[in-house]
C-alpha atoms as one frame of an Amber mdcrd trajectory, in Angstrom:
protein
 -11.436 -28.156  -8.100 -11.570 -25.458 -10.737 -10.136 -21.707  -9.937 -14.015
 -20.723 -11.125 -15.268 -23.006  -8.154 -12.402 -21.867  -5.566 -12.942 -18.127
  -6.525 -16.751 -18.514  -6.050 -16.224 -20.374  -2.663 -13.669 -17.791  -1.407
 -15.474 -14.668  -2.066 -18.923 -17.096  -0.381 -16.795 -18.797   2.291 -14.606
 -16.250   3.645 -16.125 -13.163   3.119 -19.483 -14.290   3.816 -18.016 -14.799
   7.554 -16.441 -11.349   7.689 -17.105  -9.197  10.303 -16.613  -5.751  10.496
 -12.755  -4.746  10.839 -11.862  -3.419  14.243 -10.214   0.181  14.488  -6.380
  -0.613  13.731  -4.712  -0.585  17.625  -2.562   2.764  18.062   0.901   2.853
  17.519   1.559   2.679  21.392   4.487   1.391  23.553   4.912  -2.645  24.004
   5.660  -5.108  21.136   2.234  -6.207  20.261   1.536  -2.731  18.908   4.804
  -2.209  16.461   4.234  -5.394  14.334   2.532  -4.360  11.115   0.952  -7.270
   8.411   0.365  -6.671   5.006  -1.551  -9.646   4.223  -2.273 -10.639   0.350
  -5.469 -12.466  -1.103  -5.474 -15.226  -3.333  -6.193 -15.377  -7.207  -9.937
 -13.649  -8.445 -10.532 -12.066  -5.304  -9.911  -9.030  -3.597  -8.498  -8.127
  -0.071 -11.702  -7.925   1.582 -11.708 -11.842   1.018  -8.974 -11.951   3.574
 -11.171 -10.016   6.454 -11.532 -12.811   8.457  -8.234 -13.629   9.280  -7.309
  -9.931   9.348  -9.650  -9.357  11.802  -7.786 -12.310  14.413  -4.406 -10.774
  13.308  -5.532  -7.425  14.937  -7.217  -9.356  17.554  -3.771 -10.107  18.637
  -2.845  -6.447  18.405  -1.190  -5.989  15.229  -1.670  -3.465  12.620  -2.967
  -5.153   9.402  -3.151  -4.128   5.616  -5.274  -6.255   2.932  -4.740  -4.560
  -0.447  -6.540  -5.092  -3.636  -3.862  -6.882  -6.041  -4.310  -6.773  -9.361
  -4.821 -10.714 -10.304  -8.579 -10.020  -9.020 -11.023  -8.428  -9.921 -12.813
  -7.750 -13.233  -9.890  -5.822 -14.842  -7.637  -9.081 -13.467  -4.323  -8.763
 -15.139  -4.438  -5.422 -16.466  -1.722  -4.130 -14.522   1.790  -5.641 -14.166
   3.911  -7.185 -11.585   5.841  -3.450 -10.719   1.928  -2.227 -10.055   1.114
  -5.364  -7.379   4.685  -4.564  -6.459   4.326  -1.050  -5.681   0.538  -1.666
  -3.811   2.776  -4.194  -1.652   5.234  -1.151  -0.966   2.798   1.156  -0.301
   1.498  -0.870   1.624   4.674  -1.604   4.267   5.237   2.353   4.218   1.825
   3.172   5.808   2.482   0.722   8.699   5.676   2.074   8.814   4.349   5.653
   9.172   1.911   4.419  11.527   4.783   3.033  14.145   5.392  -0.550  13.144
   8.819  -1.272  13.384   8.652  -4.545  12.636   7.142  -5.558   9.486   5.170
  -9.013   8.230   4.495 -10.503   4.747   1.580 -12.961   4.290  -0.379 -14.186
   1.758  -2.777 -17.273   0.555  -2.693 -18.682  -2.610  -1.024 -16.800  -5.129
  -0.678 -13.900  -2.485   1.149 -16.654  -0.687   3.825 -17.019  -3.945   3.452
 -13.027  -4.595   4.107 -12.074  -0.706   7.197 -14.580  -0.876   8.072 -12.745
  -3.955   8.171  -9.534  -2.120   9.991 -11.143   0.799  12.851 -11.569  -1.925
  13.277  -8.180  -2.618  12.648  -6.114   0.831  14.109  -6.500   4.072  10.502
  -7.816   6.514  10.729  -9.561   9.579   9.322 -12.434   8.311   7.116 -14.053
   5.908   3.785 -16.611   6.196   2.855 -17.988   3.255  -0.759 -20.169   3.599
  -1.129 -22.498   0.910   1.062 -20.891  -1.850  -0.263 -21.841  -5.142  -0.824
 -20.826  -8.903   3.117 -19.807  -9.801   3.084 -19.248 -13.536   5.212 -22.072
 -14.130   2.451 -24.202 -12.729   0.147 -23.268 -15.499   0.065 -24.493 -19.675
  -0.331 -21.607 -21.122   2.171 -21.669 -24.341  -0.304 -20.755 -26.879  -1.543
 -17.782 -24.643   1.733 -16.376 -23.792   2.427 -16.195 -27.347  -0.466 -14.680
 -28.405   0.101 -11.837 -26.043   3.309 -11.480 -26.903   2.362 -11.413 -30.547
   0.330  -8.311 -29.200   3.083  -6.493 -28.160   5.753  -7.278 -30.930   2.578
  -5.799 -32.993   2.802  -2.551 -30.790  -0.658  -3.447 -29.017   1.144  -4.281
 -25.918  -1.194  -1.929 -24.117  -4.995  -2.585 -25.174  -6.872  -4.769 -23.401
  -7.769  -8.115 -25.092  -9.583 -11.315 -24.645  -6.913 -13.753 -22.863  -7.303
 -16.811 -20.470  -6.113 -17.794 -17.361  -5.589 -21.642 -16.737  -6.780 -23.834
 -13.721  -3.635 -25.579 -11.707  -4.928 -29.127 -11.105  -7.158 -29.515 -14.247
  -7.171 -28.746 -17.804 -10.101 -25.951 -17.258  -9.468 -22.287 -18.626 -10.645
 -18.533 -17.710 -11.203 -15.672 -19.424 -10.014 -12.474 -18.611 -11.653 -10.184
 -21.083 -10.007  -6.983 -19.556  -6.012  -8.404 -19.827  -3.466  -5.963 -21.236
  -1.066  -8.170 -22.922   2.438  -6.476 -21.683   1.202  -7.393 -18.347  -0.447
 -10.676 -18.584   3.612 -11.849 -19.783   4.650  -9.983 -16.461   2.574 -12.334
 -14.808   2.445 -15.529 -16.677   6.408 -15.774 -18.016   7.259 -19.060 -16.768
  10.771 -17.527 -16.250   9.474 -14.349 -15.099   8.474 -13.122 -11.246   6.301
 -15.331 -10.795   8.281 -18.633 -11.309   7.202 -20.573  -8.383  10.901 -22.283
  -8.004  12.750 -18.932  -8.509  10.486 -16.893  -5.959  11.921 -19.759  -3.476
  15.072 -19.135  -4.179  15.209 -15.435  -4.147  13.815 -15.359  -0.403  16.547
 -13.174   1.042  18.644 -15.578   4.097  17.725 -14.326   7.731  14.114 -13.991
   6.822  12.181 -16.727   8.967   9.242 -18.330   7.204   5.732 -20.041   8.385
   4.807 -22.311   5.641   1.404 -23.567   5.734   0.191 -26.663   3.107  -3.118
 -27.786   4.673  -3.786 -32.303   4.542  -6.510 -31.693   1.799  -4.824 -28.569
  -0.138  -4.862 -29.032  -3.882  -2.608 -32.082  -5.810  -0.461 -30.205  -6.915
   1.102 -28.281  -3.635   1.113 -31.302  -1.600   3.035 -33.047  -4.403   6.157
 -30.353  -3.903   5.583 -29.699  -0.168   8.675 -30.792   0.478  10.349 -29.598
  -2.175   9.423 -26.191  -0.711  10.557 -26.261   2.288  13.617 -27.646   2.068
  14.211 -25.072  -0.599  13.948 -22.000   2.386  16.957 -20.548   2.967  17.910
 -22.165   6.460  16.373 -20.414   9.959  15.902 -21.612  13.218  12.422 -20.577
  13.170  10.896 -21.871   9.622   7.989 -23.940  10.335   5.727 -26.057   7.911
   2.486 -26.600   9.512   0.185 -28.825   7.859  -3.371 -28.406   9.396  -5.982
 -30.754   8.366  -8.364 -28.220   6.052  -8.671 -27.954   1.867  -7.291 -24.984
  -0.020  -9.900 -22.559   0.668 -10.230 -23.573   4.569  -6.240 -22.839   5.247
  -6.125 -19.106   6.077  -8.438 -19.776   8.824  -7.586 -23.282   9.912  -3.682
 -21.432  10.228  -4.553 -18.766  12.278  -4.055 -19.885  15.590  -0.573 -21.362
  14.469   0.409 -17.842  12.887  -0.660 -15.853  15.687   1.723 -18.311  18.052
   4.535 -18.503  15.731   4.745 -14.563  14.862   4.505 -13.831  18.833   7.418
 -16.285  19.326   9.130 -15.361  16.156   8.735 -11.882  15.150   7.630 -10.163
  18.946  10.779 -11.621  20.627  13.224 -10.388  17.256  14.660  -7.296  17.079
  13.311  -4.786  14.732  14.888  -4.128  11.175
């Protein structure tokens, strides 16, 4: 399936079925009310493609933030990684200032990778990553990586220009007509942040991980499943769940399993 068809689906599939967010829960005594999400949507869409399972996340009492990131969108890719970075920040401070005190990573797709990227470099409580897919190392793109590096050799680093994006399980290509080349290599450097195999690696030890890779998700994450989770650092409470749903039906088809698994995981922890 091409990222044009998944994108289209998403945006038709999960946001069609969104209701209207509940008021966040106040920060008030008992556990249920000091876990905070920030909860990151896939490639081409935006956060409000992630309502749905937001809105069963603060159905179970928890505070939950869906930012935009800036792989969607029409201006997709014309910010760097330290921009998504410092949303994702941002992002963790307001729960914080709102009472959490303990603190959640999640993400499908490539906001599963990008949310396990962040889990690498701040101290969370733990870290669900649905489907994780799209690492730039999953992606031939040699000829456009060094055309937008050309770019900024040539001191046009900064001006937005005509690149493409490339589809994981298929030869198809994108175009992102609004890239800035300077950040498109932030993001598509197969050795740079986004390096599926690194981001693994760089998960900091003690955090606990839910690892969701649905029966029917796309060839290529089924084909290194494994290879992902026995690549977590080692915690009594990783889980891989494998629900029986395609790409595009695993936030939902996981949400019942995440709610369980951050009550038992996260609600009976101590805070950071």
């Amino acid at each position: 399936m091409s990222r044009r068809t998944l994108t289209a689906l998403l945006l038709s599939s999960l946001f069609g079925r969104a209701r209207a967010a509940p008021a966040q829960p106040p920060a008030a005594a008992g556990p249920a009310h000091r876990i905070g999400i920030v909860l990151l949507h896939g490639i081409g869409a935006d956060g409000q493609s992630m309502a749905p399972l937001a809105a069963r996340l603060r159905d179970a009492g928890w505070r939950v933030r869906t930012p935009d990131l800036p792989y969607g969108g029409p201006r997709a890719f014309s910010q760097p990684v330290a921009a998504a970075e410092r949303i994702v920040q941002d992002a963790l401070d307001a729960l914080r200032r709102e009472g959490a005190t303990r603190l959640v990573l999640a993400g499908f797709s490539l906001g599963g990778f990008f949310a396990a990227h962040m889990a690498g470099r701040l101290p969370v409580d733990a870290l669900v990553a649905i489907a994780p897919n799209g690492g730039a190392d999953m992606k031939p793109l040699d000829d456009q990586l060094a055309k937008a590096r050309g770019l900024v050799a040539a001191g046009r680093g900064n001006e937005p220009t005509l690149l493409q994006d490339s589809d994981v399980v298929s030869p198809a290509r994108y175009d992102l007509p609004q890239a800035v080349p300077s950040a498109y290599v932030s993001w598509f450097d197969p050795d740079g942040a986004m390096n599926w195999q690194a981001v693994w690696r760089r998960l900091r030890p003690g955090t606990p991980v839910l690892l969701v890779v649905p029966t029917r998700d796309l060839a290529n994450l089924r084909k290194v499943r494994r290879e992902l989770w026995q690549g977590l650092p080692p915690h009594p409470a990783n889980r891989l769940y494998e629900p029986r749903a395609d790409h595009l039906g695993a936030p939902m088809a996981s949400a019942e399993e995440a709610v369980r698994w951050i009550r038992e995981t996260v609600e009976a922890g101590s805070p950071r």
